[in-house]
PDB file of C-alpha atoms and ligand atoms in Angstrom:
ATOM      1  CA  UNK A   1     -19.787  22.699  11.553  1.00  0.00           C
ATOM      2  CA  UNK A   2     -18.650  19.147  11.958  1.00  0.00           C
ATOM      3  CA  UNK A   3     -15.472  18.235  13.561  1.00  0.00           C
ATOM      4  CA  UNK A   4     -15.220  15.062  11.437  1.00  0.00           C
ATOM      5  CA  UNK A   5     -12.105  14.656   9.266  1.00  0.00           C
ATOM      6  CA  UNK A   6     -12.863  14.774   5.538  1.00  0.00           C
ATOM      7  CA  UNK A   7      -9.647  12.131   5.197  1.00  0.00           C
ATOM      8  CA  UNK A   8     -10.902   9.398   6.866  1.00  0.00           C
ATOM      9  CA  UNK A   9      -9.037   6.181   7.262  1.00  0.00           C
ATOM     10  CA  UNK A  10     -11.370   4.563   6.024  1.00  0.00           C
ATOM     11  CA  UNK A  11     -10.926   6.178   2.885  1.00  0.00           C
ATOM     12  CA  UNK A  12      -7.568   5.735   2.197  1.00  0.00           C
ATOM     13  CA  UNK A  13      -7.022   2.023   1.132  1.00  0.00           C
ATOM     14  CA  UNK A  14      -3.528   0.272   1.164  1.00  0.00           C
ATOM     15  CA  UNK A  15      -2.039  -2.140  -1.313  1.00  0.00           C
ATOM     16  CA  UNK A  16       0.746  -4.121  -0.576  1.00  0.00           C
ATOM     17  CA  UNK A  17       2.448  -6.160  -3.269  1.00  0.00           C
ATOM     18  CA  UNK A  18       3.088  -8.858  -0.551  1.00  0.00           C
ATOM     19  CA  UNK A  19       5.678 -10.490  -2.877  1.00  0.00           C
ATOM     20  CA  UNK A  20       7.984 -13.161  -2.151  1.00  0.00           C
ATOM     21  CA  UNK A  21      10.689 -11.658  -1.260  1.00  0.00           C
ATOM     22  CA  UNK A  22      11.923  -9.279   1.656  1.00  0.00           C
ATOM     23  CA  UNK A  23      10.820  -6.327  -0.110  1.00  0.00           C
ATOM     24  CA  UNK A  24       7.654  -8.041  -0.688  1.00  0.00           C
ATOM     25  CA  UNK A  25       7.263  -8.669   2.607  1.00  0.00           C
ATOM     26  CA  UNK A  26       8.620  -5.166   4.093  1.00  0.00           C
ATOM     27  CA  UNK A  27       5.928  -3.917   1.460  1.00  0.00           C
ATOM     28  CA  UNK A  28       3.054  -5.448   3.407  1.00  0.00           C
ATOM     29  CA  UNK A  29       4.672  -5.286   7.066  1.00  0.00           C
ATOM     30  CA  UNK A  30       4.460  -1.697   6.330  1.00  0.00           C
ATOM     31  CA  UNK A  31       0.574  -1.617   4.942  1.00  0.00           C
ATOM     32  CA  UNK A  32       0.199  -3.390   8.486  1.00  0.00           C
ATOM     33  CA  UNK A  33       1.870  -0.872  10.293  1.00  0.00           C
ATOM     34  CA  UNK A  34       0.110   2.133   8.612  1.00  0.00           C
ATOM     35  CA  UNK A  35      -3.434   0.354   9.342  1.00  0.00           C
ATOM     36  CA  UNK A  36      -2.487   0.018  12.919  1.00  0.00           C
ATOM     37  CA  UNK A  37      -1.489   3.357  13.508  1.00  0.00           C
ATOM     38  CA  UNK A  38      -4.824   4.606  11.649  1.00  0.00           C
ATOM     39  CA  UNK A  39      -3.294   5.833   8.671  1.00  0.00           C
ATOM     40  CA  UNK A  40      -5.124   3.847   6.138  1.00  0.00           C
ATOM     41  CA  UNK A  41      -6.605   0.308   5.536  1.00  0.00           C
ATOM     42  CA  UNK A  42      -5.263  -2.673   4.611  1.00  0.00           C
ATOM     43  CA  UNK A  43      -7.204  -4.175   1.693  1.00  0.00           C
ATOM     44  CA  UNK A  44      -6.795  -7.230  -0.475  1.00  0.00           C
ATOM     45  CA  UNK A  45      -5.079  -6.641  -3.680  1.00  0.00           C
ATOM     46  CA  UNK A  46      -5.623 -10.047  -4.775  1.00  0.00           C
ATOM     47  CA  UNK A  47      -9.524  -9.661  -4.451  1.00  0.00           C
ATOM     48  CA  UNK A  48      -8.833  -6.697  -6.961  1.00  0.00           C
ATOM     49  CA  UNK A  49      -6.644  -8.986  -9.320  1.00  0.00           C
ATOM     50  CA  UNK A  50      -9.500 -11.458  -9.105  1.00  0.00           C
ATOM     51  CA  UNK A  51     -12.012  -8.928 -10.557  1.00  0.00           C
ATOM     52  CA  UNK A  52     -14.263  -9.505  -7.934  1.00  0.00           C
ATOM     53  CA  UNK A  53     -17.136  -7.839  -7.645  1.00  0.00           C
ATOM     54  CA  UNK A  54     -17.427  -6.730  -4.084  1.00  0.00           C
ATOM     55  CA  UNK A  55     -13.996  -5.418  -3.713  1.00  0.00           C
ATOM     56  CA  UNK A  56     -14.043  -3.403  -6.153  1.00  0.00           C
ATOM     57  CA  UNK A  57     -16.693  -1.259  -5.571  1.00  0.00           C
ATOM     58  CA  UNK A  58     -15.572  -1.432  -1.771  1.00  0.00           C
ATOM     59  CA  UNK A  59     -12.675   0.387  -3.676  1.00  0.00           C
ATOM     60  CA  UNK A  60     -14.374   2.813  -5.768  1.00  0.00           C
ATOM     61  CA  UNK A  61     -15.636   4.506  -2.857  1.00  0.00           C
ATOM     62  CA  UNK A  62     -12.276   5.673  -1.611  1.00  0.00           C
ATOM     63  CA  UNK A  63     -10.667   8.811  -2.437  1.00  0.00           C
ATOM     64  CA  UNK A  64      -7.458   7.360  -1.843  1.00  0.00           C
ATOM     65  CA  UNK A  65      -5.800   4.160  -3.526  1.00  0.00           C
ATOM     66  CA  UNK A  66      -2.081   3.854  -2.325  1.00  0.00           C
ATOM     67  CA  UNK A  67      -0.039   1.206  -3.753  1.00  0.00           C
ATOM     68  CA  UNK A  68       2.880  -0.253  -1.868  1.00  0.00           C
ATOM     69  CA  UNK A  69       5.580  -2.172  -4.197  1.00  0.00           C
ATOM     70  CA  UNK A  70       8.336  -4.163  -3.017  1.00  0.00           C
ATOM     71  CA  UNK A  71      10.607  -3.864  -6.251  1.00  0.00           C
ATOM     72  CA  UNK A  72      10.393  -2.161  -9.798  1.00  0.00           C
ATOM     73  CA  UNK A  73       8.063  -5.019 -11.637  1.00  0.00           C
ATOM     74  CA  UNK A  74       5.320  -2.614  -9.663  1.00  0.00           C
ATOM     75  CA  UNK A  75       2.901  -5.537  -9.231  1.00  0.00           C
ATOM     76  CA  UNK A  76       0.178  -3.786  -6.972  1.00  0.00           C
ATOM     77  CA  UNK A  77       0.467  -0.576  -9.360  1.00  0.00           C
ATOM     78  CA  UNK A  78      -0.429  -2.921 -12.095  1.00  0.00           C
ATOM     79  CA  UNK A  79      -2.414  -4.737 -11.065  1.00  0.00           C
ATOM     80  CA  UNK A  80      -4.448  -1.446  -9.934  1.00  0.00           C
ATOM     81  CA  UNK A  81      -4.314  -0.016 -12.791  1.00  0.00           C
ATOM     82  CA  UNK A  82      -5.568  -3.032 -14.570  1.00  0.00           C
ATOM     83  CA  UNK A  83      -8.945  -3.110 -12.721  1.00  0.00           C
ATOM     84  CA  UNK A  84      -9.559   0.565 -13.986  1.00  0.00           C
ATOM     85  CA  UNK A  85      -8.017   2.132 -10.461  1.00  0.00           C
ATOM     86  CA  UNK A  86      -6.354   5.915 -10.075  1.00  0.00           C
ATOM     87  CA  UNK A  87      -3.570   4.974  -8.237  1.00  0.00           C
ATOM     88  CA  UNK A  88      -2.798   8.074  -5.704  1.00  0.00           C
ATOM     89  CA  UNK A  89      -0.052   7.556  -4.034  1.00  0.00           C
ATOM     90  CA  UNK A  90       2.853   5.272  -4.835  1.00  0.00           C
ATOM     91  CA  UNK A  91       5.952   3.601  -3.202  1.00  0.00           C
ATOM     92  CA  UNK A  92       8.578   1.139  -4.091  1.00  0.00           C
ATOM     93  CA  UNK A  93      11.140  -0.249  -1.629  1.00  0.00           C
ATOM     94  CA  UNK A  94      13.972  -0.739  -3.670  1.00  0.00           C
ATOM     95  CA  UNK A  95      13.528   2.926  -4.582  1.00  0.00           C
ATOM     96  CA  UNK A  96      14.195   3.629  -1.134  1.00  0.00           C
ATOM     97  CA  UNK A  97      17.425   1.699  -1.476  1.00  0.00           C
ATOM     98  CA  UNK A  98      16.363  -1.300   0.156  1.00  0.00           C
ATOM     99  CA  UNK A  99      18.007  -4.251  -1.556  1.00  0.00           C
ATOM    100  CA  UNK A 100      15.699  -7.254  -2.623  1.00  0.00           C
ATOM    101  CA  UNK A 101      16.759 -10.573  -1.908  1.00  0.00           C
ATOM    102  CA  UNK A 102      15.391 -13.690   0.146  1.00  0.00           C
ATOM    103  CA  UNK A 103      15.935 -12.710   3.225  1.00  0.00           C
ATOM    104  CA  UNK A 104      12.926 -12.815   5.741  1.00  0.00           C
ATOM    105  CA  UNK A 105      14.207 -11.284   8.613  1.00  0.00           C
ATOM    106  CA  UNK A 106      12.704  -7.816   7.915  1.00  0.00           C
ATOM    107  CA  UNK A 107      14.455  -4.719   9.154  1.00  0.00           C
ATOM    108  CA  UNK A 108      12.084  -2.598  11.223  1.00  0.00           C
ATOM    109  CA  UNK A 109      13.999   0.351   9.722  1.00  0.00           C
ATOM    110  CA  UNK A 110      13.681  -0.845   6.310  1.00  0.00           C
ATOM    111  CA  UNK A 111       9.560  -1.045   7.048  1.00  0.00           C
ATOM    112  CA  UNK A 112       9.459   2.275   8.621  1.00  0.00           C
ATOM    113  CA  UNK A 113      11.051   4.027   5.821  1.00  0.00           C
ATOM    114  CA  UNK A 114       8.124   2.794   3.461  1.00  0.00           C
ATOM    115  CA  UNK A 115       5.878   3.985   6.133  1.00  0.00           C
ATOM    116  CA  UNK A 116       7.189   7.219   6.498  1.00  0.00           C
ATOM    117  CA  UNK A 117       7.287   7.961   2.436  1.00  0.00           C
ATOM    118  CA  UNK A 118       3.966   6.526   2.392  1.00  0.00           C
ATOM    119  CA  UNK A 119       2.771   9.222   5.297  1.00  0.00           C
ATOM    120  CA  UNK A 120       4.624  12.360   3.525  1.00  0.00           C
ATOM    121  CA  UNK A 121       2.673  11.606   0.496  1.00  0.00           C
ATOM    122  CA  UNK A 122      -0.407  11.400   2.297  1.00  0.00           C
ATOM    123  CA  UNK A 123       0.294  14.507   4.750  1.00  0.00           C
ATOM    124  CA  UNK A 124      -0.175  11.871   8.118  1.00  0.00           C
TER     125      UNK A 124
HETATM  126  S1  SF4 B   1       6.501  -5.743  -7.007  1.00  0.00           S
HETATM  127 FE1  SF4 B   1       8.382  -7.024  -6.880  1.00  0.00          FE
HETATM  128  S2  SF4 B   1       8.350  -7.869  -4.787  1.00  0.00           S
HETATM  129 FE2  SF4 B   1       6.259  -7.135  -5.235  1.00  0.00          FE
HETATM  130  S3  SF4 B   1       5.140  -8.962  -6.032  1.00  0.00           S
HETATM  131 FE3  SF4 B   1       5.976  -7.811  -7.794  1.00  0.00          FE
HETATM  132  S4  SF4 B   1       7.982  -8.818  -8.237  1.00  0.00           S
HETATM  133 FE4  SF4 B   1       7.363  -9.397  -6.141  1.00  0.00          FE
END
């Protein structure tokens, strides 16, 4: 029997809206911090937005697509869904009660709570 995981990292990509604004930026802080600590991988949403061949069927061989959102315009959802993607697992900061504004001095509690809400929903 093999001892390998059948949830890889590997197969769990992350999509951070990496907006403009704090939450933006607390979105993709937080895909950083979940790739570091081997939850997932950080992948590039804007190769997906660009229709581009390669990362998309990098994509399509993951069992799990997780989009991270700063705010409520859902921009990595979207754009997801656009380019025919299942999206699995879903967060939005200012669900979370973090409050958007312009502000780039992130809060690492503000980043961990997207990490952690990312984690239940992926049971890691
Ligand atoms: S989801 Fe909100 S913060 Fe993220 S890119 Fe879209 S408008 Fe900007």
């Amino acid at each position: 029997m093999s001892n390998t995981c059948t949830c890889e990292a590997t197969e769990i990509l992350i999509f951070p809206c990496s907006g403009g604004s704090n939450v933006g930026q607390i979105a993709n802080q937080a895909g950083v911090d979940l790739t570091r600590a081997g939850v997932g991988k950080l992948y590039c949403l804007a190769g997906i937005g660009g229709h581009l061949d390669s990362f998309i069927e990098s994509a399509k061989a993951a069992r799990r697509i997780v989009a991270i959102d700063g705010c409520q315009a859902c921009c990595a959802k979207k754009t997801l869904e656009h380019a025919g993607f299942n999206v699995t697992d879903h967060v939005v900061a200012t669900d979370l009660g973090i409050k958007k504004n312009h502000d780039f001095n992130l809060l690492p509690e503000d980043i961990n709570m997207v990490c952690s809400d990312i984690r239940r929903q992926l049971g890691r």
